[in-house]
Amino acid sequence: PYHRGDGMLCFHTDYYYEYTECDSTGSRWRVAIPQNPGACTGLPEPVRGTECTFSCKAGEFLEMSAQECTQCAAGSYSLGSGIRFDQWDSMPPGFSSLATSLENTRYEEKGLSCNSSSWVPQGNYLESNRDECTVSLIYAVHLKKQGSVSFEYQYPDNNLLFEFFIQNDQCQEMDPSADTKWLKLTNHGEWATHTVNLKSGSNILYWRTHGVLMGSKVVKPVFLKNIQIEGVAYTSECFPCKPGTFSRAPGSSTCEPCPRDTYSGHGDSSCTPCNTTTQYAAEGSAVCKDRPPCSRKDYFQIHTACDHEGKTQVIYKWIEPKICLEGVTGAETLPPGGEREPCPPCNPGFYNNDTATCSPCPPGTYSDGKKLCKQCPAGTEPTLGYEYKWWNILPANMKTSCFNVGNSKCDSMNGWEVAGNYIQSGAGSSDNDYLILNIHVPGFKLPTSVSSHSGAEFGRITFEFETLCTADCELYFMMDVNRKSTTVVESWERTQTRQTYTHVLTTNASVSYTWAFQRTNQPSDLRRYVNDVARIYSISVSNALDGVSSGCRACALSTQPSSSMCVPCPPGHYIDSHTSQCTECPLNTHLVSHAAPGPDACKPCGPASRSDKDHSLCYSDCHFTHTEGNVTLTFDFSLLGSIGSLMNGPSFTSKGTKYFHHFNISLCGRQVHLAVCTDNVTDLSVTDSQREKGEGTNAVKAFICQSTLIPASGRGFHTALSSQSINLADMFIGATVENTLDGIRARPELYPQTTKKVPDVKFYYRSLEETSSCELGRSAVVTLRCNPEKTTKGEISVPSQCPAGTCDGCTFHFLWESSGACPTCTERDYHQIEGACKGGHQDLLYVWNEPQLCMGGVTLPEKKTLPCEGMEFWVRLGAGLGAFTAVLLISLTCYFWKKNKRLEYKYSRLVMSANKECEMPGADSCAVMEGENEGDMEDEVVYTKPSLLGKLKAIASKGNGEIYENVQLNSSHSKALVWS
């Protein structure tokens, strides 16, 4: 190197060429740009450049000095008019990662910690954040002509939102309503390719992830690789091959990975072999690694296939490709095989016929796994499905694989290994491998007799499993319907005891069921937890279209006398086991599709419920009657509306994300009136009308459902984000005022009543979908309370003690207060009021009892007017009667006073006359006998007061002129004077 001062001429190393911006005619100029301005003079003059749309083909670049396309040298590649990013040891120039909130504000402004949230380069791919922060990967590119962008991604977890969109240089989103904005979920281990067309001009590319209410749950990140952009006008240089790849010939458009046990450096045109005696290298390696001593993690056990003698044994095999060394210090040797043992029997629906292999029974026959297949007897038909409980070989319709996004060695290994009584997760290449087991069901076929039933289940999958873990292992059970999108049905963390799980499918579709086991979620190249395993003991799928028959089930026969052909029963009919004929279920019963034939297949509906015409479900017709004593209350809940909604919250996550729990409740109605909750996290392109009908990708349709809502932000969402939609109730149990029904308890203490004049009516529901925390499924109780202060639509609430609606995670409680929940009005609910009598007329009014605890029903009678007598008449009548009574009393008093005076006078006359007679001497009259006391000699006057009856008689006799008094004077023994 040398230094030239001012005035020295420039050499070609002192400058580089660039094109000017295109003018209106589509022309441009080539100009020389100095490496260090002012360091030299004599730069080449500008010359006219190539056309703006000019580009070289793949494997070539535009040599700017001659402005001609030139082939790339060996060890490099070119896309012609495109660029590719496939090496992620560090973030390439032009890419940036920015953490923002859902409300488009920086997390730092809120004091929340999102500093560590970003897209992280991991060598061959980029890995997204795992938390609730919103992180964008941004790249800006200017295209001279229309082009495209394509990339590969993995998106296995819907707890993250993953979107890709494009903005112009004015920060305006190109197509905010495009279906390509929200990316579809992928299977664990599956790379999907996404391509979007680009317009000429400036394009700002955004890959954005949003965490959705993960809580303490570990979230699977998004992986991104092989970003390729087409449409740049030219490539002025070739890209060197990344380490582990090479391009042998000039003019290459791609670089090939190095074969196993070879390596290459940056920009190599060939791969260098490793010393395979002591070293190894996986495919696409940049260096050779030393072979470690063999250990327990380098081999695994399998059961051999049955031989001609019907024997099998456990053998051990090295994991391929073998990378360890035997015969060195500390190395383990391969254990010897086990003893040969009899092979397990064939699975139901298969037979071996004294051979070493199991074959499926021919159509129309069945087998329980014994040697021969049998014909079903008359009046029955074979059942279809799979029933795997013996694991000697992997069934033909099942596949197993191993996947690790950062470890291609896993790709060549089996994910699961058969082990006789069970199938278990394999060894894998590292602890964070996904060990995949898959079974594909092309469709379902209902038995002939129930093929016409509406709303029946089409099939169910049941499996028995356990997990034995010392680390944070997790087993996923996933489902992909019609190859559209994979969803996680259920997952189990850490050690799980042996248990059974069942999933019911209510639509006839092609389904792939997948089990994925991961020993730890932390990135690792080691195998410290190789003894952590998941085991599946049995898998059964009913009504599988391509299944075999393990038994026979009764069917309905044709009514023709000589026919033995099975015929379908009409909806709501069961098979009479005695006559083999279709018989309709009794009134208000529903038909259980998977129950045994017979009348017991019709289950009675609960209290205050009725069945639809097809006997497919029980529902409430919104009418309820309650009798207590001699009082009957009638309710009509149709006033509350068909669907009730409750948005509970808001709540906030640890990162500040605001969310709501949204509940939809269908109180009354049949299948068409059920509540719908839509999970639109991965499909915001669904229209509102489709969402209301439950036609979205992940729609839940039930009596009660719940979804988690994140309010719409200012980034162009046309609806709030709805995720984690779950079915809380798909079966109506009944309605009653009691606090317990069919094992479900209402817990009235959560909603204390202020009055007991009108009892609360409880609607009980249940969901038969099992969860890891609710083995019997979820249940729900909706308490309807009469509250005249509320509207007819009312207000729904959850207990204050349980703001999420449930206190145990399994039973949900809702209180629906409404005036529409009051009983129907009757004559007991109003009373009569009499008005004042005015002008000889009186009004009769009718008013409701307060408070009015009724709705609808009878109406108040009209006001009545009746004739009446005024108050003046009664006053005059009372005064007259009072005056007459006073005169009568005075007259009687005067009369009896005069009468008494007259009697006194007569009495005094009699006394005086008696005294006079005693003064005259007589022989025997007044002489005093000997021995008589002086006291005895004194005369006694005895006065007897007349009774009222006697006085009245006296008055009557006076009227007859027979007035007299008797006075008897006794001077002898009685010695008394008696007046009567």
PDB file of N, CA, C and O in Angstrom, residues 38-74:
ATOM      1  N   GLY A  38     -11.670  13.523  -1.918  1.00  0.00           N
ATOM      2  CA  GLY A  38     -10.550  14.451  -1.855  1.00  0.00           C
ATOM      3  C   GLY A  38      -9.185  13.795  -1.803  1.00  0.00           C
ATOM      4  O   GLY A  38      -8.165  14.498  -1.776  1.00  0.00           O
ATOM      5  N   ALA A  39      -9.143  12.458  -1.765  1.00  0.00           N
ATOM      6  CA  ALA A  39      -7.845  11.795  -1.654  1.00  0.00           C
ATOM      7  C   ALA A  39      -7.106  11.756  -2.979  1.00  0.00           C
ATOM      8  O   ALA A  39      -5.876  11.632  -3.002  1.00  0.00           O
ATOM      9  N   CYS A  40      -7.838  11.847  -4.090  1.00  0.00           N
ATOM     10  CA  CYS A  40      -7.196  11.808  -5.403  1.00  0.00           C
ATOM     11  C   CYS A  40      -8.052  12.566  -6.400  1.00  0.00           C
ATOM     12  O   CYS A  40      -9.186  12.939  -6.100  1.00  0.00           O
ATOM     13  N   THR A  41      -7.493  12.781  -7.588  1.00  0.00           N
ATOM     14  CA  THR A  41      -8.199  13.507  -8.648  1.00  0.00           C
ATOM     15  C   THR A  41      -8.218  12.655  -9.910  1.00  0.00           C
ATOM     16  O   THR A  41      -7.559  11.625 -10.007  1.00  0.00           O
ATOM     17  N   GLY A  42      -9.021  13.139 -10.863  1.00  0.00           N
ATOM     18  CA  GLY A  42      -9.066  12.449 -12.137  1.00  0.00           C
ATOM     19  C   GLY A  42     -10.035  11.294 -12.158  1.00  0.00           C
ATOM     20  O   GLY A  42      -9.755  10.261 -12.779  1.00  0.00           O
ATOM     21  N   LEU A  43     -11.175  11.419 -11.466  1.00  0.00           N
ATOM     22  CA  LEU A  43     -12.202  10.372 -11.516  1.00  0.00           C
ATOM     23  C   LEU A  43     -12.752  10.244 -12.923  1.00  0.00           C
ATOM     24  O   LEU A  43     -12.852  11.239 -13.664  1.00  0.00           O
ATOM     25  N   PRO A  44     -13.140   9.042 -13.329  1.00  0.00           N
ATOM     26  CA  PRO A  44     -13.723   8.879 -14.665  1.00  0.00           C
ATOM     27  C   PRO A  44     -14.980   9.721 -14.828  1.00  0.00           C
ATOM     28  O   PRO A  44     -15.732   9.960 -13.879  1.00  0.00           O
ATOM     29  N   GLU A  45     -15.213  10.171 -16.036  1.00  0.00           N
ATOM     30  CA  GLU A  45     -16.372  10.987 -16.330  1.00  0.00           C
ATOM     31  C   GLU A  45     -17.639  10.112 -16.308  1.00  0.00           C
ATOM     32  O   GLU A  45     -17.584   8.909 -16.599  1.00  0.00           O
ATOM     33  N   PRO A  46     -18.787  10.683 -15.952  1.00  0.00           N
ATOM     34  CA  PRO A  46     -20.053   9.922 -16.018  1.00  0.00           C
ATOM     35  C   PRO A  46     -20.352   9.489 -17.448  1.00  0.00           C
ATOM     36  O   PRO A  46     -20.073  10.228 -18.406  1.00  0.00           O
ATOM     37  N   VAL A  47     -20.879   8.304 -17.581  1.00  0.00           N
ATOM     38  CA  VAL A  47     -21.293   7.780 -18.880  1.00  0.00           C
ATOM     39  C   VAL A  47     -22.734   7.290 -18.766  1.00  0.00           C
ATOM     40  O   VAL A  47     -23.222   6.992 -17.667  1.00  0.00           O
ATOM     41  N   ARG A  48     -23.412   7.189 -19.899  1.00  0.00           N
ATOM     42  CA  ARG A  48     -24.793   6.732 -19.882  1.00  0.00           C
ATOM     43  C   ARG A  48     -24.829   5.263 -19.457  1.00  0.00           C
ATOM     44  O   ARG A  48     -24.041   4.445 -19.941  1.00  0.00           O
ATOM     45  N   GLY A  49     -25.731   4.946 -18.539  1.00  0.00           N
ATOM     46  CA  GLY A  49     -25.817   3.592 -18.007  1.00  0.00           C
ATOM     47  C   GLY A  49     -26.818   2.727 -18.751  1.00  0.00           C
ATOM     48  O   GLY A  49     -27.428   3.146 -19.740  1.00  0.00           O
ATOM     49  N   THR A  50     -27.010   1.540 -18.233  1.00  0.00           N
ATOM     50  CA  THR A  50     -27.977   0.619 -18.820  1.00  0.00           C
ATOM     51  C   THR A  50     -29.392   1.077 -18.513  1.00  0.00           C
ATOM     52  O   THR A  50     -29.630   1.956 -17.673  1.00  0.00           O
ATOM     53  N   GLU A  51     -30.348   0.455 -19.174  1.00  0.00           N
ATOM     54  CA  GLU A  51     -31.750   0.777 -18.911  1.00  0.00           C
ATOM     55  C   GLU A  51     -32.088   0.428 -17.455  1.00  0.00           C
ATOM     56  O   GLU A  51     -31.514  -0.490 -16.854  1.00  0.00           O
ATOM     57  N   CYS A  52     -33.046   1.175 -16.914  1.00  0.00           N
ATOM     58  CA  CYS A  52     -33.398   0.983 -15.497  1.00  0.00           C
ATOM     59  C   CYS A  52     -33.931  -0.420 -15.213  1.00  0.00           C
ATOM     60  O   CYS A  52     -33.797  -0.933 -14.104  1.00  0.00           O
ATOM     61  N   THR A  53     -34.545  -1.029 -16.192  1.00  0.00           N
ATOM     62  CA  THR A  53     -35.116  -2.366 -15.980  1.00  0.00           C
ATOM     63  C   THR A  53     -34.141  -3.477 -16.330  1.00  0.00           C
ATOM     64  O   THR A  53     -34.497  -4.646 -16.289  1.00  0.00           O
ATOM     65  N   PHE A  54     -32.909  -3.112 -16.682  1.00  0.00           N
ATOM     66  CA  PHE A  54     -31.925  -4.122 -17.080  1.00  0.00           C
ATOM     67  C   PHE A  54     -31.517  -4.959 -15.871  1.00  0.00           C
ATOM     68  O   PHE A  54     -31.365  -4.436 -14.760  1.00  0.00           O
ATOM     69  N   SER A  55     -31.357  -6.249 -16.053  1.00  0.00           N
ATOM     70  CA  SER A  55     -30.874  -7.133 -14.996  1.00  0.00           C
ATOM     71  C   SER A  55     -30.176  -8.317 -15.632  1.00  0.00           C
ATOM     72  O   SER A  55     -30.456  -8.683 -16.775  1.00  0.00           O
ATOM     73  N   CYS A  56     -29.291  -8.921 -14.867  1.00  0.00           N
ATOM     74  CA  CYS A  56     -28.595 -10.113 -15.311  1.00  0.00           C
ATOM     75  C   CYS A  56     -29.378 -11.339 -14.877  1.00  0.00           C
ATOM     76  O   CYS A  56     -30.171 -11.286 -13.933  1.00  0.00           O
ATOM     77  N   LYS A  57     -29.123 -12.452 -15.541  1.00  0.00           N
ATOM     78  CA  LYS A  57     -29.798 -13.678 -15.149  1.00  0.00           C
ATOM     79  C   LYS A  57     -29.097 -14.318 -13.970  1.00  0.00           C
ATOM     80  O   LYS A  57     -27.997 -13.902 -13.570  1.00  0.00           O
ATOM     81  N   ALA A  58     -29.733 -15.346 -13.403  1.00  0.00           N
ATOM     82  CA  ALA A  58     -29.190 -16.004 -12.216  1.00  0.00           C
ATOM     83  C   ALA A  58     -27.812 -16.571 -12.520  1.00  0.00           C
ATOM     84  O   ALA A  58     -27.548 -17.126 -13.588  1.00  0.00           O
ATOM     85  N   GLY A  59     -26.884 -16.439 -11.560  1.00  0.00           N
ATOM     86  CA  GLY A  59     -25.503 -16.902 -11.722  1.00  0.00           C
ATOM     87  C   GLY A  59     -24.593 -15.854 -12.310  1.00  0.00           C
ATOM     88  O   GLY A  59     -23.392 -16.112 -12.483  1.00  0.00           O
ATOM     89  N   GLU A  60     -25.122 -14.647 -12.581  1.00  0.00           N
ATOM     90  CA  GLU A  60     -24.318 -13.584 -13.154  1.00  0.00           C
ATOM     91  C   GLU A  60     -24.490 -12.308 -12.325  1.00  0.00           C
ATOM     92  O   GLU A  60     -25.449 -12.160 -11.563  1.00  0.00           O
ATOM     93  N   PHE A  61     -23.511 -11.386 -12.520  1.00  0.00           N
ATOM     94  CA  PHE A  61     -23.598 -10.078 -11.882  1.00  0.00           C
ATOM     95  C   PHE A  61     -23.202  -9.024 -12.905  1.00  0.00           C
ATOM     96  O   PHE A  61     -22.568  -9.326 -13.930  1.00  0.00           O
ATOM     97  N   LEU A  62     -23.562  -7.795 -12.666  1.00  0.00           N
ATOM     98  CA  LEU A  62     -23.277  -6.694 -13.577  1.00  0.00           C
ATOM     99  C   LEU A  62     -21.917  -6.100 -13.223  1.00  0.00           C
ATOM    100  O   LEU A  62     -21.748  -5.488 -12.167  1.00  0.00           O
ATOM    101  N   GLU A  63     -20.942  -6.299 -14.103  1.00  0.00           N
ATOM    102  CA  GLU A  63     -19.601  -5.735 -13.901  1.00  0.00           C
ATOM    103  C   GLU A  63     -19.673  -4.270 -14.327  1.00  0.00           C
ATOM    104  O   GLU A  63     -19.874  -3.947 -15.507  1.00  0.00           O
ATOM    105  N   MET A  64     -19.529  -3.363 -13.376  1.00  0.00           N
ATOM    106  CA  MET A  64     -19.844  -1.958 -13.603  1.00  0.00           C
ATOM    107  C   MET A  64     -18.849  -1.267 -14.517  1.00  0.00           C
ATOM    108  O   MET A  64     -19.199  -0.296 -15.209  1.00  0.00           O
ATOM    109  N   SER A  65     -17.612  -1.738 -14.583  1.00  0.00           N
ATOM    110  CA  SER A  65     -16.638  -1.065 -15.446  1.00  0.00           C
ATOM    111  C   SER A  65     -17.043  -1.201 -16.898  1.00  0.00           C
ATOM    112  O   SER A  65     -17.064  -0.214 -17.654  1.00  0.00           O
ATOM    113  N   ALA A  66     -17.372  -2.432 -17.292  1.00  0.00           N
ATOM    114  CA  ALA A  66     -17.777  -2.661 -18.688  1.00  0.00           C
ATOM    115  C   ALA A  66     -19.282  -2.630 -18.856  1.00  0.00           C
ATOM    116  O   ALA A  66     -19.775  -2.657 -19.986  1.00  0.00           O
ATOM    117  N   GLN A  67     -20.032  -2.559 -17.735  1.00  0.00           N
ATOM    118  CA  GLN A  67     -21.503  -2.592 -17.748  1.00  0.00           C
ATOM    119  C   GLN A  67     -22.019  -3.801 -18.530  1.00  0.00           C
ATOM    120  O   GLN A  67     -22.917  -3.703 -19.361  1.00  0.00           O
ATOM    121  N   GLU A  68     -21.393  -4.964 -18.242  1.00  0.00           N
ATOM    122  CA  GLU A  68     -21.781  -6.208 -18.871  1.00  0.00           C
ATOM    123  C   GLU A  68     -21.995  -7.278 -17.800  1.00  0.00           C
ATOM    124  O   GLU A  68     -21.388  -7.224 -16.720  1.00  0.00           O
ATOM    125  N   CYS A  69     -22.865  -8.236 -18.112  1.00  0.00           N
ATOM    126  CA  CYS A  69     -23.116  -9.335 -17.180  1.00  0.00           C
ATOM    127  C   CYS A  69     -21.954 -10.316 -17.217  1.00  0.00           C
ATOM    128  O   CYS A  69     -21.493 -10.709 -18.308  1.00  0.00           O
ATOM    129  N   THR A  70     -21.481 -10.714 -16.044  1.00  0.00           N
ATOM    130  CA  THR A  70     -20.337 -11.600 -15.909  1.00  0.00           C
ATOM    131  C   THR A  70     -20.694 -12.742 -14.989  1.00  0.00           C
ATOM    132  O   THR A  70     -21.396 -12.545 -13.983  1.00  0.00           O
ATOM    133  N   GLN A  71     -20.230 -13.939 -15.286  1.00  0.00           N
ATOM    134  CA  GLN A  71     -20.514 -15.105 -14.450  1.00  0.00           C
ATOM    135  C   GLN A  71     -19.838 -14.974 -13.089  1.00  0.00           C
ATOM    136  O   GLN A  71     -18.714 -14.441 -12.992  1.00  0.00           O
ATOM    137  N   CYS A  72     -20.565 -15.498 -12.058  1.00  0.00           N
ATOM    138  CA  CYS A  72     -19.974 -15.553 -10.727  1.00  0.00           C
ATOM    139  C   CYS A  72     -18.869 -16.587 -10.702  1.00  0.00           C
ATOM    140  O   CYS A  72     -18.930 -17.621 -11.377  1.00  0.00           O
ATOM    141  N   ALA A  73     -17.832 -16.344  -9.922  1.00  0.00           N
ATOM    142  CA  ALA A  73     -16.741 -17.293  -9.777  1.00  0.00           C
ATOM    143  C   ALA A  73     -17.198 -18.474  -8.937  1.00  0.00           C
ATOM    144  O   ALA A  73     -18.199 -18.414  -8.202  1.00  0.00           O
ATOM    145  N   ALA A  74     -16.457 -19.572  -9.020  1.00  0.00           N
ATOM    146  CA  ALA A  74     -16.741 -20.730  -8.178  1.00  0.00           C
ATOM    147  C   ALA A  74     -16.611 -20.327  -6.716  1.00  0.00           C
ATOM    148  O   ALA A  74     -15.732 -19.542  -6.335  1.00  0.00           O
TER     149      ALA A  74
END
